[in-house]
Each structure stands twice: as structure tokens, then as C-alpha cells.
PDB file of C-alpha atoms in Angstrom:
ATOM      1  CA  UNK A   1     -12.370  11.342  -4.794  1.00 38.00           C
ATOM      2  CA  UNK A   2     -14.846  10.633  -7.643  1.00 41.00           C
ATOM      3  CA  UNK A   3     -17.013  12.393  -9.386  1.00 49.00           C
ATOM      4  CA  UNK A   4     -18.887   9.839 -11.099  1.00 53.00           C
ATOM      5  CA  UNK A   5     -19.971   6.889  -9.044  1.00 53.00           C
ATOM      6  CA  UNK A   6     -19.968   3.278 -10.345  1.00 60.00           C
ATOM      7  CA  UNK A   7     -19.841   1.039  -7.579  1.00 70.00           C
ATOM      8  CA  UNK A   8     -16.718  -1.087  -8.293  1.00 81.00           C
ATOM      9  CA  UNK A   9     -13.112  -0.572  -8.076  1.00 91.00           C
ATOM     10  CA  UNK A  10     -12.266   3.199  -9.418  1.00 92.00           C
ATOM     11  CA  UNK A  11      -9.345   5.690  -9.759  1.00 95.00           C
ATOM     12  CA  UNK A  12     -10.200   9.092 -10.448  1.00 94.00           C
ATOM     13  CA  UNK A  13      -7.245  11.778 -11.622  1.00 95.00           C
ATOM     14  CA  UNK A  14      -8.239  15.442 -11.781  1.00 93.00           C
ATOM     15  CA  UNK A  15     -10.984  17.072 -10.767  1.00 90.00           C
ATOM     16  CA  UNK A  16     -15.221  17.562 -11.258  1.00 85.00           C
ATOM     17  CA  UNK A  17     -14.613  19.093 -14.342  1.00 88.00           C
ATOM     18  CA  UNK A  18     -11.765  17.702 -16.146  1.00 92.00           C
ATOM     19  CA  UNK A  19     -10.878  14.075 -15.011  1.00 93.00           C
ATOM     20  CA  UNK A  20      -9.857  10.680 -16.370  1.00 94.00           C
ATOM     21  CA  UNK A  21     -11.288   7.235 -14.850  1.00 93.00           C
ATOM     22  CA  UNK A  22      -9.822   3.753 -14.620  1.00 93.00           C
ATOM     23  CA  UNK A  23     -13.054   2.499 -13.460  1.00 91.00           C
ATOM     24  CA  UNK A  24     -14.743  -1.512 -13.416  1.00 89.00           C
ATOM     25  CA  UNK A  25     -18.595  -0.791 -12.898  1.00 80.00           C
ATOM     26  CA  UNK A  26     -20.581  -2.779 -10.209  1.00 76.00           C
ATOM     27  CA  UNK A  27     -23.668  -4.443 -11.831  1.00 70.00           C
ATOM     28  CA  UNK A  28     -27.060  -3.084 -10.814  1.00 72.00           C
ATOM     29  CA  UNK A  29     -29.945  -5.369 -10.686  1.00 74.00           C
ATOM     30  CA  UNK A  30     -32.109  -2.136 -10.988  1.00 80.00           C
ATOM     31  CA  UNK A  31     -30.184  -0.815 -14.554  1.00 73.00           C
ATOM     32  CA  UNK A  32     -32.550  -1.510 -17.688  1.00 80.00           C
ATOM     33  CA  UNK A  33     -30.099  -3.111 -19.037  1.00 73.00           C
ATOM     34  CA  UNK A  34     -29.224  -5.816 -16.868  1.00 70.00           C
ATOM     35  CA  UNK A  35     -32.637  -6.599 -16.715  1.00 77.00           C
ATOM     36  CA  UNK A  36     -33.245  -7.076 -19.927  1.00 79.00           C
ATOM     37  CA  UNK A  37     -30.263  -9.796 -20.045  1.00 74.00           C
ATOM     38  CA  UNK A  38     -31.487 -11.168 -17.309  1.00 73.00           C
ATOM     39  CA  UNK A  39     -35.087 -11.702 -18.729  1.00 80.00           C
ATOM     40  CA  UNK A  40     -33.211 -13.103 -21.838  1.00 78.00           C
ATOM     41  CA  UNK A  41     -31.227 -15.482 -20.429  1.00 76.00           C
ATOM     42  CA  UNK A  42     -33.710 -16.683 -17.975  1.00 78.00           C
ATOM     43  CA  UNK A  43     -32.409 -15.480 -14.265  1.00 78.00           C
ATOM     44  CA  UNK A  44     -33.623 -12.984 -11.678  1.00 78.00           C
ATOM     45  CA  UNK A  45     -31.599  -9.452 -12.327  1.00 72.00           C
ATOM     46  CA  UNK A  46     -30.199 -10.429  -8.618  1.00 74.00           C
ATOM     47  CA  UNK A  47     -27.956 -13.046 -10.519  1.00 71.00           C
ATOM     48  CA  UNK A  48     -26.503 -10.483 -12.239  1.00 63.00           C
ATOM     49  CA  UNK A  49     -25.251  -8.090 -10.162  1.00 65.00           C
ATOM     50  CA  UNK A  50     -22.523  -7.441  -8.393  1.00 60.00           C
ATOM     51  CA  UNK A  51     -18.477  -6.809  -9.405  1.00 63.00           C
ATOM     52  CA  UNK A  52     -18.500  -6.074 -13.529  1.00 70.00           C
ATOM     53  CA  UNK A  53     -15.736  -7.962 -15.351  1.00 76.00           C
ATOM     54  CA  UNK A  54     -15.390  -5.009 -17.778  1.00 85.00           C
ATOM     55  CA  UNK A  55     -12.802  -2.312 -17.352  1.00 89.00           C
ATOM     56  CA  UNK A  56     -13.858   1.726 -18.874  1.00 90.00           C
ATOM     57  CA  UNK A  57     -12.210   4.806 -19.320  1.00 92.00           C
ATOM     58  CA  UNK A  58     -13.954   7.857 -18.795  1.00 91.00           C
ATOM     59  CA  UNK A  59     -13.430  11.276 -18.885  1.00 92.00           C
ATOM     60  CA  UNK A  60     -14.876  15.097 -18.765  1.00 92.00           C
ATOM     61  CA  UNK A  61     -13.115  18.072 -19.581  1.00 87.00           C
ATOM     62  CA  UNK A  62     -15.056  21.133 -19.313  1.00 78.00           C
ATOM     63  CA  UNK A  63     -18.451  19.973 -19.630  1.00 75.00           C
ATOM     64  CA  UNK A  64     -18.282  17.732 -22.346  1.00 79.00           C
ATOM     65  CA  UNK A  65     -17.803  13.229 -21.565  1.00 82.00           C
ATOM     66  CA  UNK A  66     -17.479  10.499 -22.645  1.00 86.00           C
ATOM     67  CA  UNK A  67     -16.009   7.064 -21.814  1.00 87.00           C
ATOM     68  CA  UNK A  68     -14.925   3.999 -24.177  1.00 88.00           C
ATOM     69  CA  UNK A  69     -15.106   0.062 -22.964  1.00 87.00           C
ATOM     70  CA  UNK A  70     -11.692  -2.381 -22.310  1.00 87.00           C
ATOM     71  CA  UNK A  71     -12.547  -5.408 -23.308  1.00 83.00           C
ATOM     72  CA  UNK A  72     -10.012  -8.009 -21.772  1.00 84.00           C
ATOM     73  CA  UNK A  73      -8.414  -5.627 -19.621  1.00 87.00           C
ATOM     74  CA  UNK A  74      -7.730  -8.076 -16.388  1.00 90.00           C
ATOM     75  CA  UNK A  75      -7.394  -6.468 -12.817  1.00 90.00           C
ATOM     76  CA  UNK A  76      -3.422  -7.217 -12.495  1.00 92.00           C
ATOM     77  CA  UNK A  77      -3.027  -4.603 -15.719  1.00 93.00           C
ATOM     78  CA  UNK A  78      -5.301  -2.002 -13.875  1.00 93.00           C
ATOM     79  CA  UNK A  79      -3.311  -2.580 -10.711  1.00 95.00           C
ATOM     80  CA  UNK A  80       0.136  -2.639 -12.697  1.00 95.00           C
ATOM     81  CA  UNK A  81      -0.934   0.822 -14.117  1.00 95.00           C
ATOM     82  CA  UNK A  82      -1.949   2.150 -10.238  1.00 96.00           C
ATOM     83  CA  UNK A  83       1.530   1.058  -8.640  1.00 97.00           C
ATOM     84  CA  UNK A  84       3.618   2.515 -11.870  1.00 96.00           C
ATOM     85  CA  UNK A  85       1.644   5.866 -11.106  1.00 96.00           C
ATOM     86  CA  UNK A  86       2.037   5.216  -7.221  1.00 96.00           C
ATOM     87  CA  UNK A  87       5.659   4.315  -7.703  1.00 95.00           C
ATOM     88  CA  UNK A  88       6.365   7.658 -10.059  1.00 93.00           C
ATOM     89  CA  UNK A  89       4.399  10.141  -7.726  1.00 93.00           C
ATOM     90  CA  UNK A  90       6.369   8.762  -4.905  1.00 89.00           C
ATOM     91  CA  UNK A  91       9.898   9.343  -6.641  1.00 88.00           C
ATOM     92  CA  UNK A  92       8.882  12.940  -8.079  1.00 85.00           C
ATOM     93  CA  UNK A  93       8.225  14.016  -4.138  1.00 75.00           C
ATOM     94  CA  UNK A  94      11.188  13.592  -2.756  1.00 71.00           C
ATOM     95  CA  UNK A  95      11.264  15.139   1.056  1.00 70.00           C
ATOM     96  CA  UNK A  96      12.894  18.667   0.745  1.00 68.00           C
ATOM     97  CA  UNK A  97      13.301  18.708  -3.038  1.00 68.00           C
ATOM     98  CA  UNK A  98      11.889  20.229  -6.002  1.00 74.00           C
ATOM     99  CA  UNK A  99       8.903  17.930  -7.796  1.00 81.00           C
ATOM    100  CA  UNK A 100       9.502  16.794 -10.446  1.00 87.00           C
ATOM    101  CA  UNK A 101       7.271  15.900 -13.627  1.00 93.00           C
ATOM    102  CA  UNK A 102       7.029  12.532 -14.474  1.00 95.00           C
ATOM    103  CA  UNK A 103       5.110  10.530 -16.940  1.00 95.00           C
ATOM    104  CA  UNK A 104       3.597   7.222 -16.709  1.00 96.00           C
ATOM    105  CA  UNK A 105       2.614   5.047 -19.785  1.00 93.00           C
ATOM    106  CA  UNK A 106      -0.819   2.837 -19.309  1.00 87.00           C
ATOM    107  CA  UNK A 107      -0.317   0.902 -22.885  1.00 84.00           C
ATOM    108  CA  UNK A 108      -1.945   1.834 -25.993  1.00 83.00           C
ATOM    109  CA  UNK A 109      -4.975   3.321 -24.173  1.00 87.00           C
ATOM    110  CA  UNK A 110      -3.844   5.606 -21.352  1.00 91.00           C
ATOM    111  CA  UNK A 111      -0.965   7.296 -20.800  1.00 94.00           C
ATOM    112  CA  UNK A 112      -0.689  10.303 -18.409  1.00 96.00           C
ATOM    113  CA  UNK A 113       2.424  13.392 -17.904  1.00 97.00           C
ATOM    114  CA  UNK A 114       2.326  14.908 -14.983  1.00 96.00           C
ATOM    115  CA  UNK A 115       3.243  18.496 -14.151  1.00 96.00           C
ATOM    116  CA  UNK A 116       3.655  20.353 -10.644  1.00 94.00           C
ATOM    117  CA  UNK A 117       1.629  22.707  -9.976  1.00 92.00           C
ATOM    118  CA  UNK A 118       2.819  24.268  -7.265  1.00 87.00           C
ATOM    119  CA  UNK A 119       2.538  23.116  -3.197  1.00 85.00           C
ATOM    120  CA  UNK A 120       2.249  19.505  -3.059  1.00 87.00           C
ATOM    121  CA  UNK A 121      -0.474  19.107  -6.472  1.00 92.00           C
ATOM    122  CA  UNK A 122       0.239  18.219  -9.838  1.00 95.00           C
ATOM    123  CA  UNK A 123      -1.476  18.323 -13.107  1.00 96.00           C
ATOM    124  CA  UNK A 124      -2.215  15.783 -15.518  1.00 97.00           C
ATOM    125  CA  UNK A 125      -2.276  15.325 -19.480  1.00 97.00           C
ATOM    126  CA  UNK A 126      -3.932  12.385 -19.987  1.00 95.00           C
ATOM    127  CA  UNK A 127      -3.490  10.543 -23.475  1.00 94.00           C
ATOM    128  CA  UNK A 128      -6.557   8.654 -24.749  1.00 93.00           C
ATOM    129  CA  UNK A 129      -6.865   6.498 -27.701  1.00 89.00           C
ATOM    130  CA  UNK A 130      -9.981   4.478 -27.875  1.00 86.00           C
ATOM    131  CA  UNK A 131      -9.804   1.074 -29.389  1.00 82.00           C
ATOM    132  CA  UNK A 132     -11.232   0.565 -32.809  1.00 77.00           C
ATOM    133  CA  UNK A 133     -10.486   0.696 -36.086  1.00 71.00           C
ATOM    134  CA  UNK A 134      -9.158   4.193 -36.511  1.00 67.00           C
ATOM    135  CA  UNK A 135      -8.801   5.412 -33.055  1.00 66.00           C
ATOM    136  CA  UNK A 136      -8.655   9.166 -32.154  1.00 81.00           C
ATOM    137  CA  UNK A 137      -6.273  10.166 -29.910  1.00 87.00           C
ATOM    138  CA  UNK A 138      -7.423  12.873 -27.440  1.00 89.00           C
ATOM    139  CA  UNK A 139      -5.556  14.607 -24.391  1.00 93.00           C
ATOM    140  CA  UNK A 140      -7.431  15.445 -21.318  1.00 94.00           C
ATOM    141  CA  UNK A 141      -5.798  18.429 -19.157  1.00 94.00           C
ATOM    142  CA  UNK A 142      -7.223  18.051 -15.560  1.00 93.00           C
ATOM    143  CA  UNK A 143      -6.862  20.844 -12.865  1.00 88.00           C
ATOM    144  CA  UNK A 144      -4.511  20.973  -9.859  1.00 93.00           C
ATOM    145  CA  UNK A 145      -4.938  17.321  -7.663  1.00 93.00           C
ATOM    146  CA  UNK A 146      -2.774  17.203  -4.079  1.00 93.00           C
ATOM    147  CA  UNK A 147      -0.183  14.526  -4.745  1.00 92.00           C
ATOM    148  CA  UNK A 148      -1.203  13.224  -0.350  1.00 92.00           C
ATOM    149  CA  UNK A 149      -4.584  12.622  -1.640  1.00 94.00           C
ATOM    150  CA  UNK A 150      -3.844  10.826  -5.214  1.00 95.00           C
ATOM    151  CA  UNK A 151      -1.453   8.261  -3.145  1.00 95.00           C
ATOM    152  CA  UNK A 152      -4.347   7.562  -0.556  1.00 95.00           C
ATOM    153  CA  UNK A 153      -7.018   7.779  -3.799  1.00 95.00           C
ATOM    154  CA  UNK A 154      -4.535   4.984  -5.182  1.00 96.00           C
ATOM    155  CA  UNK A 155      -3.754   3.019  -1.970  1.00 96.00           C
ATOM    156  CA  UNK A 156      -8.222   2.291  -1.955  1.00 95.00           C
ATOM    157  CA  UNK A 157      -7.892   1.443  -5.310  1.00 95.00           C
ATOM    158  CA  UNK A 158      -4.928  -1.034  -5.001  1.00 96.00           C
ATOM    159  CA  UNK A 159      -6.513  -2.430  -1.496  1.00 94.00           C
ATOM    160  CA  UNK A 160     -10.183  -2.521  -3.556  1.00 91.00           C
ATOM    161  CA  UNK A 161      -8.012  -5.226  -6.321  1.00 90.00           C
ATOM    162  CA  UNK A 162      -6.317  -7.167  -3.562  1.00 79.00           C
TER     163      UNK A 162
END
């Protein structure tokens, strides 16, 4: 499933090379960082970790990453964006017919089209705009991904929300 490991809730789409994340970091007591907020507002590191509040993006595409914060993304909008992609990959595989491409729209942020790619996977062009001031829209093409193992990838991520 992923590629990248954070610890919290995550939903990988593509592959080890080109892939885009929907991912809320676990807090490690052991990161510099949290120990240095820790020392500054007075509390063992231990107090800090645990489930992140702080939704990311991330994504690689042939060797080259990067990832951009959502600040006030809530869990029900992370889970609304997993069941419209779980709902749409459902439709497009209809038993004994053609698949179909679909598209699913994740907001301002995130959007992704989806393409077969022959069997039972499908590609994936997934829109990114960073927030910010003058945000950059950039498209990330991931490789083939088997449609059986994105539902189960997005049932664990749905049942890791619940």
C-alpha cells in the first residue's frame, strides 16, 4: 500500500514512484521537532505524541517530492473524499462491462481522473494546487494500481477514521 510511512490514517494512489497521499501523520516523541515543542512548552515529548490533527498531501513522480500542509482539513472531509472515490471506482467496474473513466473532485486541493488501464487497474491524474497566495497547480500521473486493491487500500482508510 504505501510507500511512505507516517503512522496515522493514510491513502496512497499510484505507485513507489509516482503517487499522491491523503495522509494525517502520527506524532513521534523521538522527531526533533516535537521535542523541541515539547521542551518549550514544558511537557515530556510522550505528551505529544500520538494521532496528528494535521492533514498533508504528498506526492512523487519520478524521483522528485514533495508534500504541502491542510490546515483545517477535519477527518469527515478526508473520509467524504475516500467514499466519493470508493463510490466512483465501484460504479466504473461494473461486473461484465467495460471500465469506465471517472473523475472525482477533492475541493480546491485534490482532484483526481481516472483512466483504465487495462485488466482490472486504472491510472490516475492527480490535480494539485497547494494553498497560498499564488498556488501552482501541478498534475501527478501515477502508474497502473488494481482497482481490488485501491477499494481494500480505501476500506483501511475509511475503517482507520471510524
Amino acid at each position: 500500500m504505501s510507500p511512505v510511512a507516517v503512522g496515522g490514517p493514510a491513502l496512497f494512489i499510484g505507485t513507489g514512484t509516482a503517487y499522491v497521499a491523503l495522509v494525517r501523520p502520527e506524532l513521534d516523541p523521538a522527531d526533533p521537532g516535537v521535542r523541541l515543542a515539547a521542551e518549550r512548552a514544558g511537557v515530556a515529548p510522550e505528551e505529544f505524541a500520538g494521532p496528528g490533527d494535521t492533514w498533508a498531501v504528498l506526492f512523487e513522480d519520478d524521483g522528485g517530492g514533495d508534500g504541502f500542509e491542510l490546515p483545517g482539513l477535519r477527518d469527515s472531509e478526508a473520509a467524504g473524499f475516500a467514499e466519493r472515490l470508493r463510490a466512483e471506482l465501484a460504479a466504473a467496474r461494473t461486473p461484465g462491462g467495460t471500465p469506465e473513466p471517472f473523475g472525482v473532485d477533492g475541493g480546491s486541493v485534490l482532484s483526481l481522473d481516472a483512466r483504465p488501464a487495462g485488466g482490472d487497474a486504472y491510472t490516475f491524474a492527480a490535480r494539485l494546487t497547494p494553498p497560498g497566495d499564488e498556488p501552482a497547480e501541478l498534475t501527478v500521473e501515477t502508474g497502473p494500481v488494481s482497482a481490488a486493491d485501491l477499494l481494500a487500500d480505501l476500506d483501511a482508510f475509511l475503517g482507520s477514521l471510524a
